[in-house]
């Protein structure tokens, strides 16, 4: 939702089969990896993102936090890219060598939006919720 993209399906790994979301791009031919990375950076408020690989992407997989275990499951459901917090240098580089794009936006920026959603759910139940914005790192 924070990315302004609509889920068209779910995917996951063996331990979390429906955790990730799939999104598609209706533009003819898809969206270029760097353009998608720019969208992720802007919408999540990141000072930077890492992009491994370069391709036109018609379908992407999204999972917050540490997403390295979701690279192969994302590829297996037809995604051309994975948007995640962290994927690990070697895993992301190997994926890029196969033609699969990995976009890393950082743990904080991919997990914090969930805190806001959970706070809203808690408040709808009549309870108090307070969310602290406390990103532990700075990109310089």
PDB file of C-alpha atoms in Angstrom:
ATOM      1  CA  UNK A   1       0.000   0.000   0.000  1.00  0.00           C
ATOM      2  CA  UNK A   2       2.810   2.434   0.858  1.00  0.00           C
ATOM      3  CA  UNK A   3       4.261   1.809  -2.585  1.00  0.00           C
ATOM      4  CA  UNK A   4       0.941   2.690  -4.186  1.00  0.00           C
ATOM      5  CA  UNK A   5       0.792  -0.744  -5.783  1.00  0.00           C
ATOM      6  CA  UNK A   6      -2.042  -3.228  -5.648  1.00  0.00           C
ATOM      7  CA  UNK A   7      -1.435  -6.850  -4.744  1.00  0.00           C
ATOM      8  CA  UNK A   8      -2.310  -9.354  -7.465  1.00  0.00           C
ATOM      9  CA  UNK A   9      -1.289 -12.423  -5.484  1.00  0.00           C
ATOM     10  CA  UNK A  10       0.740 -13.922  -2.672  1.00  0.00           C
ATOM     11  CA  UNK A  11       3.954 -15.902  -2.523  1.00  0.00           C
ATOM     12  CA  UNK A  12       6.401 -17.070   0.096  1.00  0.00           C
ATOM     13  CA  UNK A  13       9.017 -19.533   1.196  1.00  0.00           C
ATOM     14  CA  UNK A  14       8.509 -22.913   2.890  1.00  0.00           C
ATOM     15  CA  UNK A  15       8.164 -21.340   6.343  1.00  0.00           C
ATOM     16  CA  UNK A  16       5.989 -18.381   5.297  1.00  0.00           C
ATOM     17  CA  UNK A  17       4.006 -19.453   2.230  1.00  0.00           C
ATOM     18  CA  UNK A  18       1.772 -16.363   1.919  1.00  0.00           C
ATOM     19  CA  UNK A  19       3.887 -13.641   3.513  1.00  0.00           C
ATOM     20  CA  UNK A  20       4.979 -11.836   0.347  1.00  0.00           C
ATOM     21  CA  UNK A  21       2.840  -9.982  -2.156  1.00  0.00           C
ATOM     22  CA  UNK A  22       2.987  -9.874  -5.936  1.00  0.00           C
ATOM     23  CA  UNK A  23       2.338  -6.686  -7.893  1.00  0.00           C
ATOM     24  CA  UNK A  24       2.146  -6.139 -11.631  1.00  0.00           C
ATOM     25  CA  UNK A  25       2.818  -3.154 -13.835  1.00  0.00           C
ATOM     26  CA  UNK A  26       0.311  -2.408 -16.574  1.00  0.00           C
ATOM     27  CA  UNK A  27       2.648  -0.229 -18.616  1.00  0.00           C
ATOM     28  CA  UNK A  28       3.421  -1.931 -21.908  1.00  0.00           C
ATOM     29  CA  UNK A  29       6.616  -3.888 -21.386  1.00  0.00           C
ATOM     30  CA  UNK A  30       6.631  -3.243 -17.637  1.00  0.00           C
ATOM     31  CA  UNK A  31       8.769  -0.807 -15.670  1.00  0.00           C
ATOM     32  CA  UNK A  32      12.538  -0.384 -15.747  1.00  0.00           C
ATOM     33  CA  UNK A  33      14.397  -1.527 -12.607  1.00  0.00           C
ATOM     34  CA  UNK A  34      15.854   1.910 -11.858  1.00  0.00           C
ATOM     35  CA  UNK A  35      12.464   3.562 -12.246  1.00  0.00           C
ATOM     36  CA  UNK A  36      10.940   1.041  -9.829  1.00  0.00           C
ATOM     37  CA  UNK A  37      13.806   1.630  -7.399  1.00  0.00           C
ATOM     38  CA  UNK A  38      13.139   5.370  -7.565  1.00  0.00           C
ATOM     39  CA  UNK A  39       9.468   4.762  -6.788  1.00  0.00           C
ATOM     40  CA  UNK A  40      10.414   2.580  -3.793  1.00  0.00           C
ATOM     41  CA  UNK A  41      12.863   5.213  -2.538  1.00  0.00           C
ATOM     42  CA  UNK A  42      10.301   8.010  -2.820  1.00  0.00           C
ATOM     43  CA  UNK A  43       7.297   6.182  -1.404  1.00  0.00           C
ATOM     44  CA  UNK A  44       9.118   4.602   1.549  1.00  0.00           C
ATOM     45  CA  UNK A  45      11.100   7.755   2.342  1.00  0.00           C
ATOM     46  CA  UNK A  46      14.507   6.127   1.956  1.00  0.00           C
ATOM     47  CA  UNK A  47      17.600   8.239   1.494  1.00  0.00           C
ATOM     48  CA  UNK A  48      18.898   5.506  -0.809  1.00  0.00           C
ATOM     49  CA  UNK A  49      18.099   2.041  -2.135  1.00  0.00           C
ATOM     50  CA  UNK A  50      20.351  -0.651  -3.584  1.00  0.00           C
ATOM     51  CA  UNK A  51      19.542  -2.125  -6.976  1.00  0.00           C
ATOM     52  CA  UNK A  52      21.066  -5.390  -8.186  1.00  0.00           C
ATOM     53  CA  UNK A  53      20.503  -6.048 -11.875  1.00  0.00           C
ATOM     54  CA  UNK A  54      18.729  -4.132 -14.591  1.00  0.00           C
ATOM     55  CA  UNK A  55      15.708  -5.308 -16.538  1.00  0.00           C
ATOM     56  CA  UNK A  56      12.187  -4.426 -17.512  1.00  0.00           C
ATOM     57  CA  UNK A  57       9.854  -5.730 -14.831  1.00  0.00           C
ATOM     58  CA  UNK A  58       6.255  -6.766 -15.478  1.00  0.00           C
ATOM     59  CA  UNK A  59       5.657  -8.409 -12.104  1.00  0.00           C
ATOM     60  CA  UNK A  60       7.475  -7.805  -8.803  1.00  0.00           C
ATOM     61  CA  UNK A  61       7.467  -9.516  -5.428  1.00  0.00           C
ATOM     62  CA  UNK A  62       7.418  -7.506  -2.197  1.00  0.00           C
ATOM     63  CA  UNK A  63       8.438  -8.674   1.280  1.00  0.00           C
ATOM     64  CA  UNK A  64       9.714  -6.581   4.185  1.00  0.00           C
ATOM     65  CA  UNK A  65      12.795  -7.153   6.279  1.00  0.00           C
ATOM     66  CA  UNK A  66      15.354  -9.801   5.383  1.00  0.00           C
ATOM     67  CA  UNK A  67      14.162 -11.163   2.058  1.00  0.00           C
ATOM     68  CA  UNK A  68      17.061 -13.299   0.855  1.00  0.00           C
ATOM     69  CA  UNK A  69      15.075 -16.512   1.423  1.00  0.00           C
ATOM     70  CA  UNK A  70      12.332 -15.124  -0.818  1.00  0.00           C
ATOM     71  CA  UNK A  71      14.440 -14.559  -3.947  1.00  0.00           C
ATOM     72  CA  UNK A  72      13.969 -18.026  -5.437  1.00  0.00           C
ATOM     73  CA  UNK A  73      10.272 -18.285  -4.440  1.00  0.00           C
ATOM     74  CA  UNK A  74       9.696 -14.881  -6.085  1.00  0.00           C
ATOM     75  CA  UNK A  75      11.420 -16.046  -9.261  1.00  0.00           C
ATOM     76  CA  UNK A  76       9.420 -19.278  -9.242  1.00  0.00           C
ATOM     77  CA  UNK A  77       6.082 -17.415  -9.324  1.00  0.00           C
ATOM     78  CA  UNK A  78       7.162 -15.341 -12.312  1.00  0.00           C
ATOM     79  CA  UNK A  79       8.313 -12.123 -10.661  1.00  0.00           C
ATOM     80  CA  UNK A  80      11.131 -10.261 -12.366  1.00  0.00           C
ATOM     81  CA  UNK A  81      12.177  -8.424  -9.206  1.00  0.00           C
ATOM     82  CA  UNK A  82      12.071  -8.607  -5.430  1.00  0.00           C
ATOM     83  CA  UNK A  83      11.585  -5.468  -3.350  1.00  0.00           C
ATOM     84  CA  UNK A  84      12.767  -6.127   0.199  1.00  0.00           C
ATOM     85  CA  UNK A  85      14.672  -4.687   3.128  1.00  0.00           C
ATOM     86  CA  UNK A  86      17.879  -6.672   2.808  1.00  0.00           C
ATOM     87  CA  UNK A  87      18.830  -9.636   0.652  1.00  0.00           C
ATOM     88  CA  UNK A  88      22.529 -10.089   1.317  1.00  0.00           C
ATOM     89  CA  UNK A  89      25.208  -9.146  -1.166  1.00  0.00           C
ATOM     90  CA  UNK A  90      25.964 -12.634  -2.488  1.00  0.00           C
ATOM     91  CA  UNK A  91      22.339 -13.719  -2.824  1.00  0.00           C
ATOM     92  CA  UNK A  92      21.341 -10.493  -4.563  1.00  0.00           C
ATOM     93  CA  UNK A  93      24.362 -10.564  -6.883  1.00  0.00           C
ATOM     94  CA  UNK A  94      23.700 -14.191  -7.859  1.00  0.00           C
ATOM     95  CA  UNK A  95      20.074 -13.314  -8.609  1.00  0.00           C
ATOM     96  CA  UNK A  96      21.193 -10.377 -10.778  1.00  0.00           C
ATOM     97  CA  UNK A  97      23.497 -12.706 -12.697  1.00  0.00           C
ATOM     98  CA  UNK A  98      20.420 -14.809 -13.519  1.00  0.00           C
ATOM     99  CA  UNK A  99      18.600 -11.677 -14.777  1.00  0.00           C
ATOM    100  CA  UNK A 100      16.484 -11.222 -11.637  1.00  0.00           C
ATOM    101  CA  UNK A 101      16.408  -7.742 -10.070  1.00  0.00           C
ATOM    102  CA  UNK A 102      16.694  -7.205  -6.303  1.00  0.00           C
ATOM    103  CA  UNK A 103      15.859  -3.831  -4.752  1.00  0.00           C
ATOM    104  CA  UNK A 104      16.929  -3.357  -1.133  1.00  0.00           C
ATOM    105  CA  UNK A 105      15.274  -0.481   0.740  1.00  0.00           C
ATOM    106  CA  UNK A 106      16.470  -1.372   4.260  1.00  0.00           C
ATOM    107  CA  UNK A 107      14.855  -3.214   7.135  1.00  0.00           C
ATOM    108  CA  UNK A 108      13.421  -0.117   8.774  1.00  0.00           C
ATOM    109  CA  UNK A 109      11.836   1.359   5.652  1.00  0.00           C
ATOM    110  CA  UNK A 110      10.199  -1.907   4.616  1.00  0.00           C
ATOM    111  CA  UNK A 111       8.941  -2.857   8.085  1.00  0.00           C
ATOM    112  CA  UNK A 112       7.888   0.472   9.603  1.00  0.00           C
ATOM    113  CA  UNK A 113       4.735   0.835   7.432  1.00  0.00           C
ATOM    114  CA  UNK A 114       3.394  -2.353   9.032  1.00  0.00           C
ATOM    115  CA  UNK A 115       3.666  -0.689  12.460  1.00  0.00           C
ATOM    116  CA  UNK A 116       1.321   2.066  11.293  1.00  0.00           C
ATOM    117  CA  UNK A 117      -1.196  -0.485  10.007  1.00  0.00           C
ATOM    118  CA  UNK A 118      -1.049  -2.467  13.248  1.00  0.00           C
ATOM    119  CA  UNK A 119      -1.509   0.713  15.294  1.00  0.00           C
ATOM    120  CA  UNK A 120      -4.657   1.520  13.293  1.00  0.00           C
ATOM    121  CA  UNK A 121      -6.052  -1.961  13.931  1.00  0.00           C
ATOM    122  CA  UNK A 122      -5.324  -1.670  17.666  1.00  0.00           C
ATOM    123  CA  UNK A 123      -6.998   1.745  17.839  1.00  0.00           C
ATOM    124  CA  UNK A 124     -10.062   0.400  15.979  1.00  0.00           C
ATOM    125  CA  UNK A 125     -10.370  -2.120  18.827  1.00  0.00           C
ATOM    126  CA  UNK A 126     -10.595   0.788  21.263  1.00  0.00           C
ATOM    127  CA  UNK A 127      -7.069   0.433  22.615  1.00  0.00           C
ATOM    128  CA  UNK A 128      -4.223   2.929  22.597  1.00  0.00           C
ATOM    129  CA  UNK A 129      -1.282   2.529  20.271  1.00  0.00           C
ATOM    130  CA  UNK A 130       1.807   4.652  19.890  1.00  0.00           C
ATOM    131  CA  UNK A 131       4.311   4.227  17.084  1.00  0.00           C
ATOM    132  CA  UNK A 132       7.869   5.480  17.458  1.00  0.00           C
ATOM    133  CA  UNK A 133       9.832   6.459  14.363  1.00  0.00           C
ATOM    134  CA  UNK A 134      13.343   5.432  15.244  1.00  0.00           C
ATOM    135  CA  UNK A 135      15.424   4.370  12.272  1.00  0.00           C
ATOM    136  CA  UNK A 136      18.714   3.170  13.810  1.00  0.00           C
ATOM    137  CA  UNK A 137      20.946   4.054  10.849  1.00  0.00           C
ATOM    138  CA  UNK A 138      21.838   6.978   8.621  1.00  0.00           C
ATOM    139  CA  UNK A 139      22.914   6.819   4.984  1.00  0.00           C
ATOM    140  CA  UNK A 140      25.524   9.428   4.213  1.00  0.00           C
TER     141      UNK A 140
END
